[in-house]
């Protein structure tokens, strides 16, 4: 058995966004998505849906069918501006500086790259973004936009990839 180098992935540097690709390629040009609120970036995978089939009177299943789930990326953005709200929550610019929202606006998929301090960076070439406002309008609160990014299928490659840092 070959020796494997240990990879420890930790820390977030930034989250980058670009044009989505259903083909599976990451865009050449990506930009920082905004200010990611400290300690909110997480990637988690729900347990698979399991269907079990039993013989009458037996405790052990004859067959277990698992339907695995895709991990999702969650994080919060602070200090969202009007352009951020239009791009991720939906809506449109109103007047010169305002934002208007009806709730039925469609938000386009985006390519997302999670740049970590060390270890693996994560790429989602075709991510469905659900962004919702989570504002605490108190003296100690802040205006946040909470993101849930679900990797969607691509025609080539994988919907979610972990890429080791070079060097």
Backbone as a printed PyTorch tensor [residue, N CA C, xyz], in Angstrom:
tensor([[[  0.8380,  -1.1800,   0.0000],
         [  0.0000,   0.0000,   0.0000],
         [  0.8800,   1.2390,   0.0000]],

        [[  0.6120,   2.1630,  -0.8900],
         [  1.4090,   3.3810,  -1.0120],
         [  1.1260,   4.3240,   0.1490]],

        [[  2.1690,   5.0610,   0.5400],
         [  1.9950,   6.0740,   1.5850],
         [  1.1880,   7.2330,   1.0210]],

        [[  0.2510,   7.6970,   1.8110],
         [ -0.5350,   8.8610,   1.4150],
         [ -0.1210,  10.0480,   2.2560]],

        [[ -0.0050,  11.1900,   1.5980],
         [  0.2980,  12.4130,   2.3290],
         [ -0.9540,  12.8310,   3.0890]],

        [[ -0.7720,  13.2550,   4.3140],
         [ -1.8950,  13.7260,   5.1120],
         [ -2.3320,  15.0950,   4.6080]],

        [[ -3.6390,  15.2600,   4.4240],
         [ -4.1860,  16.5440,   3.9940],
         [ -5.0980,  17.0470,   5.0950]],

        [[ -4.7380,  18.1780,   5.6540],
         [ -5.5720,  18.8080,   6.6710],
         [ -6.1230,  20.0790,   6.0560]],

        [[ -7.4450,  20.1240,   5.9180],
         [ -8.1040,  21.2850,   5.3340],
         [ -8.7100,  22.1060,   6.4490]],

        [[ -8.3350,  23.3880,   6.4720],
         [ -8.9140,  24.2650,   7.4850],
         [ -8.8430,  25.7110,   7.0470]],

        [[ -9.6670,  26.5040,   7.6760],
         [ -9.6690,  27.9440,   7.4740],
         [-10.2640,  28.3710,   6.1510]],

        [[-10.9200,  29.4990,   6.1520],
         [-11.4870,  30.0660,   4.9410],
         [-10.7530,  31.3450,   4.5950]],

        [[-10.2860,  31.4470,   3.3630],
         [ -9.7130,  32.7140,   2.8900],
         [-10.7910,  33.5710,   2.2560]],

        [[-11.5100,  32.9690,   1.2950],
         [-12.5940,  33.6980,   0.6460],
         [-13.4420,  32.7380,  -0.1730]],

        [[-14.6150,  33.2280,  -0.5530],
         [-15.4930,  32.4930,  -1.4560],
         [-15.5540,  33.2980,  -2.7410]],

        [[-15.3020,  32.5970,  -3.8610],
         [-15.3040,  33.2510,  -5.1660],
         [-16.5170,  32.7990,  -5.9640]],

        [[-16.9730,  33.6660,  -6.8630],
         [-18.1520,  33.3780,  -7.6830],
         [-17.8650,  33.7480,  -9.1290]],

        [[-18.4790,  33.0010, -10.0320],
         [-18.3460,  33.2740, -11.4620],
         [-19.5360,  32.6950, -12.2010]],

        [[-19.4510,  32.7000, -13.5210],
         [-20.5330,  32.1810, -14.3560],
         [-20.6130,  30.6660, -14.2220]],

        [[-21.8340,  30.1630, -14.0510],
         [-22.0490,  28.7170, -13.9030],
         [-21.8050,  28.0050, -15.2240]],

        [[-21.4340,  26.7240, -15.1130],
         [-21.2330,  25.8960, -16.2980],
         [-21.8730,  24.5390, -16.0750]],

        [[-22.9100,  24.2330, -16.8650],
         [-23.5260,  22.9110, -16.7910],
         [-22.6160,  21.8570, -17.3970]],

        [[-21.5890,  22.2850, -18.1410],
         [-20.6200,  21.3650, -18.7350],
         [-19.6900,  20.8160, -17.6500]],

        [[-19.3670,  21.6310, -16.6370],
         [-18.5310,  21.1740, -15.5360],
         [-17.1960,  21.8640, -15.4250]],

        [[-16.9630,  22.8840, -16.2390],
         [-15.6950,  23.6130, -16.1570],
         [-15.8650,  24.8310, -15.2490]],

        [[-14.8120,  25.1450, -14.5430],
         [-14.8120,  26.3470, -13.7100],
         [-14.4270,  27.5380, -14.5810]],

        [[-15.0240,  28.7090, -14.3460],
         [-14.6970,  29.8840, -15.1620],
         [-13.2660,  30.3590, -14.9100]],

        [[-12.6720,  30.9490, -15.9350],
         [-11.3090,  31.4890, -15.8070],
         [-11.3040,  32.7210, -14.9060]],

        [[-12.3860,  33.5030, -14.9500],
         [-12.4790,  34.7130, -14.1470],
         [-13.5000,  34.5180, -13.0320]],

        [[-13.0410,  34.6790, -11.7970],
         [-13.9290,  34.6110, -10.6400],
         [-13.6070,  35.7910,  -9.7350]],

        [[-14.5930,  36.2320,  -8.9720],
         [-14.4020,  37.3680,  -8.0730],
         [-14.8710,  36.9890,  -6.6710]],

        [[-14.2880,  37.6250,  -5.6820],
         [-14.7120,  37.4140,  -4.3010],
         [-16.1790,  37.7870,  -4.1790]],

        [[-16.9630,  36.9440,  -3.5100],
         [-18.4110,  37.1170,  -3.4500],
         [-18.8390,  38.2820,  -2.5590]],

        [[-18.0120,  38.7590,  -1.7270],
         [-18.3570,  39.8190,  -0.7740],
         [-17.6710,  39.4870,   0.5380]],

        [[-18.2130,  39.9810,   1.6350],
         [-17.6260,  39.7250,   2.9500],
         [-18.3300,  38.5370,   3.5990]],

        [[-17.6280,  37.4120,   3.6920],
         [-18.1930,  36.2440,   4.3660],
         [-18.1230,  36.4870,   5.8660]],

        [[-19.2680,  36.3870,   6.5250],
         [-19.3240,  36.6230,   7.9680],
         [-18.5260,  35.5330,   8.6850]],

        [[-17.7200,  35.9470,   9.6550],
         [-16.8000,  35.0470,  10.3540],
         [-17.5130,  33.8180,  10.9380]],

        [[-16.8990,  32.6710,  10.7550],
         [-17.3290,  31.3800,  11.3210],
         [-18.6970,  30.9090,  10.8280]],

        [[-19.0980,  31.2970,   9.5990],
         [-20.3870,  30.8260,   9.0880],
         [-20.2570,  29.8350,   7.9420]],

        [[-19.0700,  29.6860,   7.3460],
         [-18.9220,  28.8190,   6.1730],
         [-18.8180,  27.3610,   6.6110]],

        [[-19.7620,  26.5530,   6.1050],
         [-19.7900,  25.1310,   6.4530],
         [-20.2020,  24.3220,   5.2330]],

        [[-19.6750,  23.1140,   5.1310],
         [-20.1180,  22.1700,   4.1200],
         [-20.5770,  20.9330,   4.8640]],

        [[-21.7960,  20.5010,   4.5900],
         [-22.3600,  19.3530,   5.3100],
         [-23.1590,  18.4850,   4.3490]],

        [[-23.1970,  17.2100,   4.6770],
         [-23.9340,  16.2390,   3.8740],
         [-24.9200,  15.5170,   4.7770]],

        [[-26.1860,  15.5340,   4.3800],
         [-27.2070,  14.7940,   5.1140],
         [-27.0220,  13.3030,   4.8740]],

        [[-27.4590,  12.5040,   5.8360],
         [-27.3980,  11.0480,   5.6920],
         [-28.2910,  10.6170,   4.5230]],

        [[-27.9360,   9.4980,   3.9280],
         [-28.6830,   8.9700,   2.7840],
         [-30.0910,   8.5510,   3.1960]],

        [[-31.0160,   8.6350,   2.2380],
         [-32.3360,   8.0320,   2.4210],
         [-32.1480,   6.5350,   2.2150]],

        [[-32.6520,   5.7320,   3.1530],
         [-32.4460,   4.2900,   3.0890],
         [-33.7940,   3.5840,   3.0200]],

        [[-33.9030,   2.6770,   2.0680],
         [-35.0830,   1.8170,   1.9530],
         [-34.6210,   0.4000,   2.2690]],

        [[-35.3050,  -0.2460,   3.2170],
         [-34.9430,  -1.6140,   3.6100],
         [-36.1020,  -2.5580,   3.3070]],

        [[-35.7560,  -3.7680,   2.8790],
         [-36.7490,  -4.7970,   2.5820],
         [-36.4720,  -6.0160,   3.4620]],

        [[-37.5300,  -6.4790,   4.1650],
         [-37.3970,  -7.5430,   5.1610],
         [-38.2330,  -8.7620,   4.7820]],

        [[-37.7210,  -9.9090,   5.1470],
         [-38.5270, -11.1280,   5.1100],
         [-39.3920, -11.1210,   6.3660]],

        [[-40.6090, -11.5570,   6.2320],
         [-41.5360, -11.5990,   7.3530],
         [-40.9050, -12.3560,   8.5250]],

        [[-40.9490, -11.7370,   9.6970],
         [-40.4480, -12.3660,  10.9150],
         [-38.9500, -12.2420,  11.1260]],

        [[-38.2390, -11.5980,  10.2350],
         [-36.7840, -11.4470,  10.3550],
         [-36.4310, -10.0120,  10.7480]],

        [[-35.3960,  -9.8670,  11.5710],
         [-34.9680,  -8.5450,  12.0220],
         [-33.9580,  -7.8980,  11.0690]],

        [[-33.1900,  -8.7100,  10.3700],
         [-32.1670,  -8.1790,   9.4620],
         [-32.7540,  -7.9790,   8.0660]],

        [[-32.4630,  -6.8580,   7.4320],
         [-32.9990,  -6.6400,   6.0910],
         [-32.3260,  -7.5470,   5.0650]],

        [[-33.0880,  -7.9300,   4.0730],
         [-32.5470,  -8.6950,   2.9470],
         [-31.7930,  -7.7640,   1.9970]],

        [[-32.3300,  -6.5740,   1.8350],
         [-31.7490,  -5.6030,   0.9080],
         [-31.8480,  -4.2140,   1.5290]],

        [[-30.7890,  -3.4350,   1.3700],
         [-30.7880,  -2.0140,   1.7520],
         [-30.4300,  -1.1940,   0.5320]],

        [[-31.2920,  -0.2810,   0.1690],
         [-31.0530,   0.6160,  -0.9650],
         [-30.8140,   2.0120,  -0.4160]],

        [[-29.6330,   2.5760,  -0.7240],
         [-29.2860,   3.9130,  -0.2330],
         [-29.3350,   4.9220,  -1.3760]],

        [[-29.9340,   6.0460,  -1.0910],
         [-29.9560,   7.1620,  -2.0270],
         [-29.1860,   8.3000,  -1.3650]],

        [[-27.9290,   8.4650,  -1.7950],
         [-27.0470,   9.4370,  -1.1570],
         [-27.4390,  10.8600,  -1.5280]],

        [[-27.0450,  11.7960,  -0.6810],
         [-27.3670,  13.2020,  -0.8850],
         [-26.0840,  13.9900,  -1.1330]],

        [[-26.2320,  15.0450,  -1.8900],
         [-25.1070,  15.9230,  -2.2190],
         [-24.8200,  16.8430,  -1.0320]],

        [[-23.5510,  17.0270,  -0.6710],
         [-23.2360,  18.0120,   0.3690],
         [-23.6590,  19.4160,  -0.0770]],

        [[-24.0370,  20.2460,   0.8690],
         [-24.3710,  21.6330,   0.5690],
         [-23.4060,  22.5570,   1.2970]],

        [[-23.1930,  23.7140,   0.7040],
         [-22.3320,  24.7390,   1.2660],
         [-23.2260,  25.8220,   1.8450]],

        [[-22.9820,  26.2100,   3.0810],
         [-23.7310,  27.3090,   3.6920],
         [-22.7540,  28.3510,   4.2250]],

        [[-23.1450,  29.5940,   4.1250],
         [-22.3600,  30.6960,   4.6780],
         [-23.2430,  31.9290,   4.7110]],

        [[-22.7730,  32.9520,   5.3970],
         [-23.4940,  34.2230,   5.4510],
         [-22.6000,  35.3320,   4.9260]],

        [[-23.2150,  36.2560,   4.2030],
         [-22.5080,  37.4340,   3.6970],
         [-22.9770,  38.6370,   4.5040]],

        [[-22.0180,  39.4480,   4.9410],
         [-22.3670,  40.6770,   5.6380],
         [-22.2020,  41.8650,   4.6940]],

        [[-22.8480,  42.9680,   5.0150],
         [-22.7250,  44.2060,   4.2440],
         [-23.0960,  44.0240,   2.7760]],

        [[-24.1590,  43.2700,   2.5060],
         [-24.5910,  43.0860,   1.1180],
         [-25.0550,  44.4210,   0.5400]],

        [[-24.6510,  44.6940,  -0.6870],
         [-25.1020,  45.9170,  -1.3530],
         [-26.2550,  45.5880,  -2.3020]],

        [[-26.7760,  46.5840,  -2.9950],
         [-27.9250,  46.3880,  -3.8820],
         [-27.6050,  45.3840,  -4.9800]],

        [[-26.4110,  45.4640,  -5.5720],
         [-26.0280,  44.5150,  -6.6250],
         [-25.9930,  43.0820,  -6.0890]],

        [[-25.4930,  42.8950,  -4.8650],
         [-25.4740,  41.5580,  -4.2470],
         [-26.8950,  41.0390,  -4.0500]],

        [[-27.7810,  41.8940,  -3.5450],
         [-29.1630,  41.4720,  -3.3200],
         [-29.8270,  41.0560,  -4.6300]],

        [[-29.6270,  41.8290,  -5.6920],
         [-30.2100,  41.4930,  -6.9920],
         [-29.6320,  40.1760,  -7.5130]],

        [[-28.3060,  40.0010,  -7.4130],
         [-27.6440,  38.8020,  -7.9540],
         [-27.9900,  37.5260,  -7.2120]],

        [[-28.1720,  37.6030,  -5.8910],
         [-28.2790,  36.3770,  -5.0970],
         [-29.6520,  36.1540,  -4.4640]],

        [[-30.3140,  37.2120,  -4.0220],
         [-31.6510,  37.0750,  -3.4290],
         [-32.7070,  37.1820,  -4.5220]],

        [[-32.4510,  38.0500,  -5.4980],
         [-33.3970,  38.3210,  -6.5720],
         [-33.8480,  39.7560,  -6.4970]],

        [[-34.7630,  40.1040,  -7.3540],
         [-35.2490,  41.4680,  -7.3570],
         [-34.5920,  42.2790,  -8.4550]],

        [[-34.7020,  43.5990,  -8.3280],
         [-34.1730,  44.4970,  -9.3450],
         [-33.7690,  45.8090,  -8.6970]],

        [[-32.9280,  46.5400,  -9.4100],
         [-32.5950,  47.8840,  -8.9620],
         [-33.8100,  48.7700,  -9.1610]],

        [[-34.0630,  49.6260,  -8.1690],
         [-35.1870,  50.5500,  -8.2120],
         [-34.6100,  51.9460,  -8.0540]],

        [[-34.9250,  52.8150,  -8.9990],
         [-34.3470,  54.1540,  -8.9510],
         [-32.8460,  54.0690,  -9.1780]],

        [[-32.1290,  55.0310,  -8.6280],
         [-30.6780,  55.0450,  -8.8180],
         [-29.9470,  54.1070,  -7.8660]],

        [[-30.4040,  54.0020,  -6.6310],
         [-29.6370,  53.2670,  -5.6260],
         [-30.4320,  52.2120,  -4.8680]],

        [[-31.7020,  52.0230,  -5.1910],
         [-32.5420,  51.1600,  -4.3770],
         [-32.6500,  49.7360,  -4.8900]],

        [[-33.3400,  48.9260,  -4.0950],
         [-33.5670,  47.5130,  -4.4000],
         [-35.0490,  47.2300,  -4.2200]],

        [[-35.6470,  46.5460,  -5.1860],
         [-37.0470,  46.1450,  -5.1010],
         [-37.1510,  44.6450,  -5.2560]],

        [[-38.1390,  44.0550,  -4.5540],
         [-38.2430,  42.5920,  -4.5060],
         [-39.7050,  42.1840,  -4.4730]],

        [[-40.0790,  41.2470,  -5.3510],
         [-41.4300,  40.6920,  -5.3710],
         [-41.4750,  39.2690,  -4.8370]],

        [[-40.3640,  38.5610,  -4.8570],
         [-40.3160,  37.1880,  -4.3630],
         [-40.4530,  36.1370,  -5.4420]],

        [[-40.7560,  36.5440,  -6.6570],
         [-40.9000,  35.5590,  -7.7280],
         [-39.7660,  35.6290,  -8.7490]],

        [[-38.7350,  36.3850,  -8.4360],
         [-37.6060,  36.5290,  -9.3390],
         [-36.7440,  35.2600,  -9.3500]],

        [[-36.2320,  34.9170, -10.5140],
         [-35.3600,  33.7500, -10.6670],
         [-33.9120,  34.2000, -10.5330]],

        [[-33.1390,  33.4530,  -9.7560],
         [-31.7230,  33.7400,  -9.5820],
         [-30.9380,  32.6710, -10.3410]],

        [[-30.0210,  33.1110, -11.1950],
         [-29.2340,  32.1930, -12.0180],
         [-28.2400,  31.4020, -11.1750]],

        [[-27.9640,  30.1620, -11.5960],
         [-26.9110,  29.3670, -10.9630],
         [-25.5720,  30.0690, -11.1520]],

        [[-24.6460,  29.7690, -10.2380],
         [-23.3080,  30.3630, -10.2930],
         [-22.2610,  29.2700, -10.0310]],

        [[-21.0500,  29.5290, -10.5000],
         [-19.8970,  28.7010, -10.1310],
         [-19.3580,  29.2700,  -8.8220]],

        [[-19.0400,  28.3830,  -7.8840],
         [-18.5580,  28.7930,  -6.5660],
         [-17.2380,  28.0820,  -6.2820]],

        [[-16.2820,  28.8340,  -5.7420],
         [-15.0120,  28.2470,  -5.3060],
         [-14.7600,  28.6780,  -3.8650]],

        [[-14.5530,  27.7020,  -2.9970],
         [-14.2210,  27.9620,  -1.5970],
         [-12.7050,  27.8580,  -1.4730]],

        [[-12.0650,  28.9840,  -1.2210],
         [-10.6120,  29.0330,  -1.0980],
         [-10.2670,  28.9430,   0.3820]],

        [[ -9.5850,  27.8720,   0.7630],
         [ -9.2390,  27.6370,   2.1580],
         [ -7.8190,  28.1250,   2.4490]],

        [[ -7.4800,  28.1630,   3.7320],
         [ -6.1200,  28.5410,   4.1200],
         [ -5.1260,  27.4500,   3.7600]],

        [[ -5.5210,  26.1990,   3.9480],
         [ -4.6450,  25.0770,   3.6110],
         [ -5.4880,  23.8470,   3.3110]],

        [[ -4.8830,  22.9100,   2.6000],
         [ -5.5620,  21.6560,   2.2930],
         [ -6.2570,  21.7000,   0.9520]],

        [[ -7.5520,  21.3990,   0.9460],
         [ -8.3390,  21.3480,  -0.2860],
         [ -9.1550,  22.6170,  -0.4770]],

        [[ -9.1560,  23.1400,  -1.7030],
         [-10.1250,  24.1500,  -2.1040],
         [-11.2810,  23.3910,  -2.7400]],

        [[-12.4900,  23.9280,  -2.6570],
         [-13.6620,  23.2260,  -3.1730],
         [-14.2800,  24.0080,  -4.3240]],

        [[-14.6140,  23.2860,  -5.4000],
         [-15.1850,  23.8760,  -6.5980],
         [-16.5800,  23.3140,  -6.8620]],

        [[-17.4950,  24.2070,  -7.1740],
         [-18.8590,  23.8450,  -7.5800],
         [-19.0980,  24.5680,  -8.9110]],

        [[-18.9660,  23.8630, -10.0370],
         [-19.1080,  24.5490, -11.3240],
         [-20.5250,  25.0130, -11.6530]],

        [[-21.5400,  24.3650, -11.0610],
         [-22.9330,  24.6950, -11.3670],
         [-23.7330,  24.6450, -10.0690]],

        [[-23.7000,  25.7350,  -9.3260],
         [-24.3320,  25.7570,  -8.0080],
         [-25.6540,  26.5060,  -7.9940]],

        [[-26.6830,  25.8590,  -7.4540],
         [-27.9580,  26.5240,  -7.2210],
         [-27.8320,  27.2840,  -5.9060]],

        [[-28.1120,  28.5770,  -5.9520],
         [-27.9800,  29.4230,  -4.7660],
         [-29.3550,  29.7910,  -4.2360]],

        [[-29.5730,  29.4970,  -2.9630],
         [-30.7330,  30.0320,  -2.2610],
         [-30.2000,  30.9930,  -1.2180]],

        [[-30.4630,  32.2710,  -1.4230],
         [-29.9880,  33.2950,  -0.5050],
         [-31.1980,  33.9650,   0.1350]],

        [[-31.1720,  34.0630,   1.4570],
         [-32.2780,  34.6610,   2.2030],
         [-31.7550,  35.7180,   3.1660]],

        [[-32.5500,  36.7290,   3.3570],
         [-32.1590,  37.8190,   4.2480],
         [-32.3390,  37.3840,   5.6920]],

        [[-31.3360,  37.6930,   6.5090],
         [-31.3440,  37.3740,   7.9290],
         [-30.7770,  38.5960,   8.6550]],

        [[-31.6100,  39.6040,   8.8430],
         [-31.1430,  40.8660,   9.4010],
         [-31.5880,  41.0150,  10.8500]],

        [[-30.6420,  41.3440,  11.7090],
         [-30.9220,  41.6710,  13.1040],
         [-30.7470,  43.1820,  13.2110]],

        [[-31.8500,  43.9060,  13.2220],
         [-31.8090,  45.3650,  13.2030],
         [-31.7400,  45.9430,  14.6120]],

        [[-30.8410,  45.4100,  15.4080],
         [-30.6410,  45.9190,  16.7640],
         [-29.2810,  46.6130,  16.8330]],

        [[-29.0010,  47.2100,  17.9620],
         [-27.7230,  47.9010,  18.1310],
         [-26.5390,  46.9310,  18.0300]],

        [[-26.7640,  45.6730,  18.3830],
         [-25.6910,  44.6830,  18.3260],
         [-25.7980,  43.7760,  17.1000]],

        [[-26.8200,  43.9730,  16.2960],
         [-27.0590,  43.1090,  15.1450],
         [-26.3960,  43.6140,  13.8800]],

        [[-26.5950,  42.8440,  12.8070],
         [-26.0270,  43.1930,  11.5080],
         [-26.9240,  42.6150,  10.4240]],

        [[-26.8740,  43.2110,   9.2510],
         [-27.6360,  42.7410,   8.1020],
         [-26.8440,  41.6250,   7.4250]],

        [[-27.3990,  40.4210,   7.4190],
         [-26.7460,  39.2680,   6.7900],
         [-27.6320,  38.7130,   5.6820]],

        [[-27.0030,  38.0710,   4.7280],
         [-27.6900,  37.2660,   3.7310],
         [-27.1420,  35.8530,   3.8880]],

        [[-28.0270,  34.9080,   4.2210],
         [-27.6220,  33.5090,   4.4220],
         [-27.7160,  32.7530,   3.1020]],

        [[-26.6520,  32.0640,   2.7470],
         [-26.5610,  31.3250,   1.4930],
         [-26.6080,  29.8240,   1.7410]],

        [[-27.3200,  29.1140,   0.8850],
         [-27.2410,  27.6570,   0.7820],
         [-26.9550,  27.3640,  -0.6820]],

        [[-25.8120,  26.7350,  -0.9430],
         [-25.4110,  26.4160,  -2.3120],
         [-25.4680,  24.9070,  -2.4740]],

        [[-26.2680,  24.4530,  -3.4450],
         [-26.3950,  23.0290,  -3.7390],
         [-25.7430,  22.7500,  -5.0880]],

        [[-24.7210,  21.8790,  -5.1110],
         [-24.1180,  21.5250,  -6.3920],
         [-25.1360,  20.8130,  -7.2820]],

        [[-25.2370,  21.2610,  -8.5400],
         [-26.1370,  20.6410,  -9.5180],
         [-25.3140,  19.8310, -10.5130]],

        [[-25.9830,  18.9330, -11.2080],
         [-25.3300,  18.0260, -12.1420],
         [-24.6020,  18.7870, -13.2470]],

        [[-23.5240,  18.1910, -13.7170],
         [-22.7640,  18.6970, -14.8610],
         [-22.6100,  17.5510, -15.8620]],

        [[-22.3800,  17.8920, -17.1240],
         [-22.2930,  16.8500, -18.1510],
         [-20.9380,  16.1580, -18.1740]],

        [[-19.8950,  16.8180, -17.6640],
         [-18.5630,  16.2100, -17.6040],
         [-17.9260,  16.5500, -16.2680]],

        [[-17.2240,  15.5990, -15.6940],
         [-16.5990,  15.8270, -14.3970],
         [-17.5920,  15.6200, -13.2660]],

        [[-17.3080,  16.2170, -12.1390],
         [-18.1190,  16.0420, -10.9290],
         [-18.7760,  17.3640, -10.5330]],

        [[-19.9030,  17.2380,  -9.8370],
         [-20.6640,  18.4090,  -9.3990],
         [-19.9690,  19.1580,  -8.2630]],

        [[-19.1400,  18.4570,  -7.5040],
         [-18.3930,  19.0270,  -6.3720],
         [-17.0090,  18.4090,  -6.3940]],

        [[-15.9940,  19.2510,  -6.2670],
         [-14.6210,  18.7380,  -6.3150],
         [-13.7850,  19.3650,  -5.2040]],

        [[-12.8830,  18.5900,  -4.6360],
         [-11.8830,  19.0810,  -3.7150],
         [-10.5470,  19.0710,  -4.4280]],

        [[ -9.9070,  20.2360,  -4.5310],
         [ -8.6650,  20.3670,  -5.2780],
         [ -7.5470,  20.7320,  -4.3250]],

        [[ -6.4840,  19.8780,  -4.2310],
         [ -5.3640,  20.2070,  -3.3340],
         [ -4.6570,  21.4870,  -3.7680]],

        [[ -4.2520,  22.2650,  -2.7830],
         [ -3.4800,  23.4720,  -3.0710],
         [ -2.1030,  23.0510,  -3.6010]],

        [[ -1.5940,  23.8480,  -4.4990],
         [ -0.2630,  23.5730,  -5.0390],
         [  0.7910,  24.2460,  -4.1590]],

        [[  1.9330,  23.6040,  -4.0440],
         [  3.0290,  24.1970,  -3.2960],
         [  2.9820,  23.8300,  -1.9290]]])
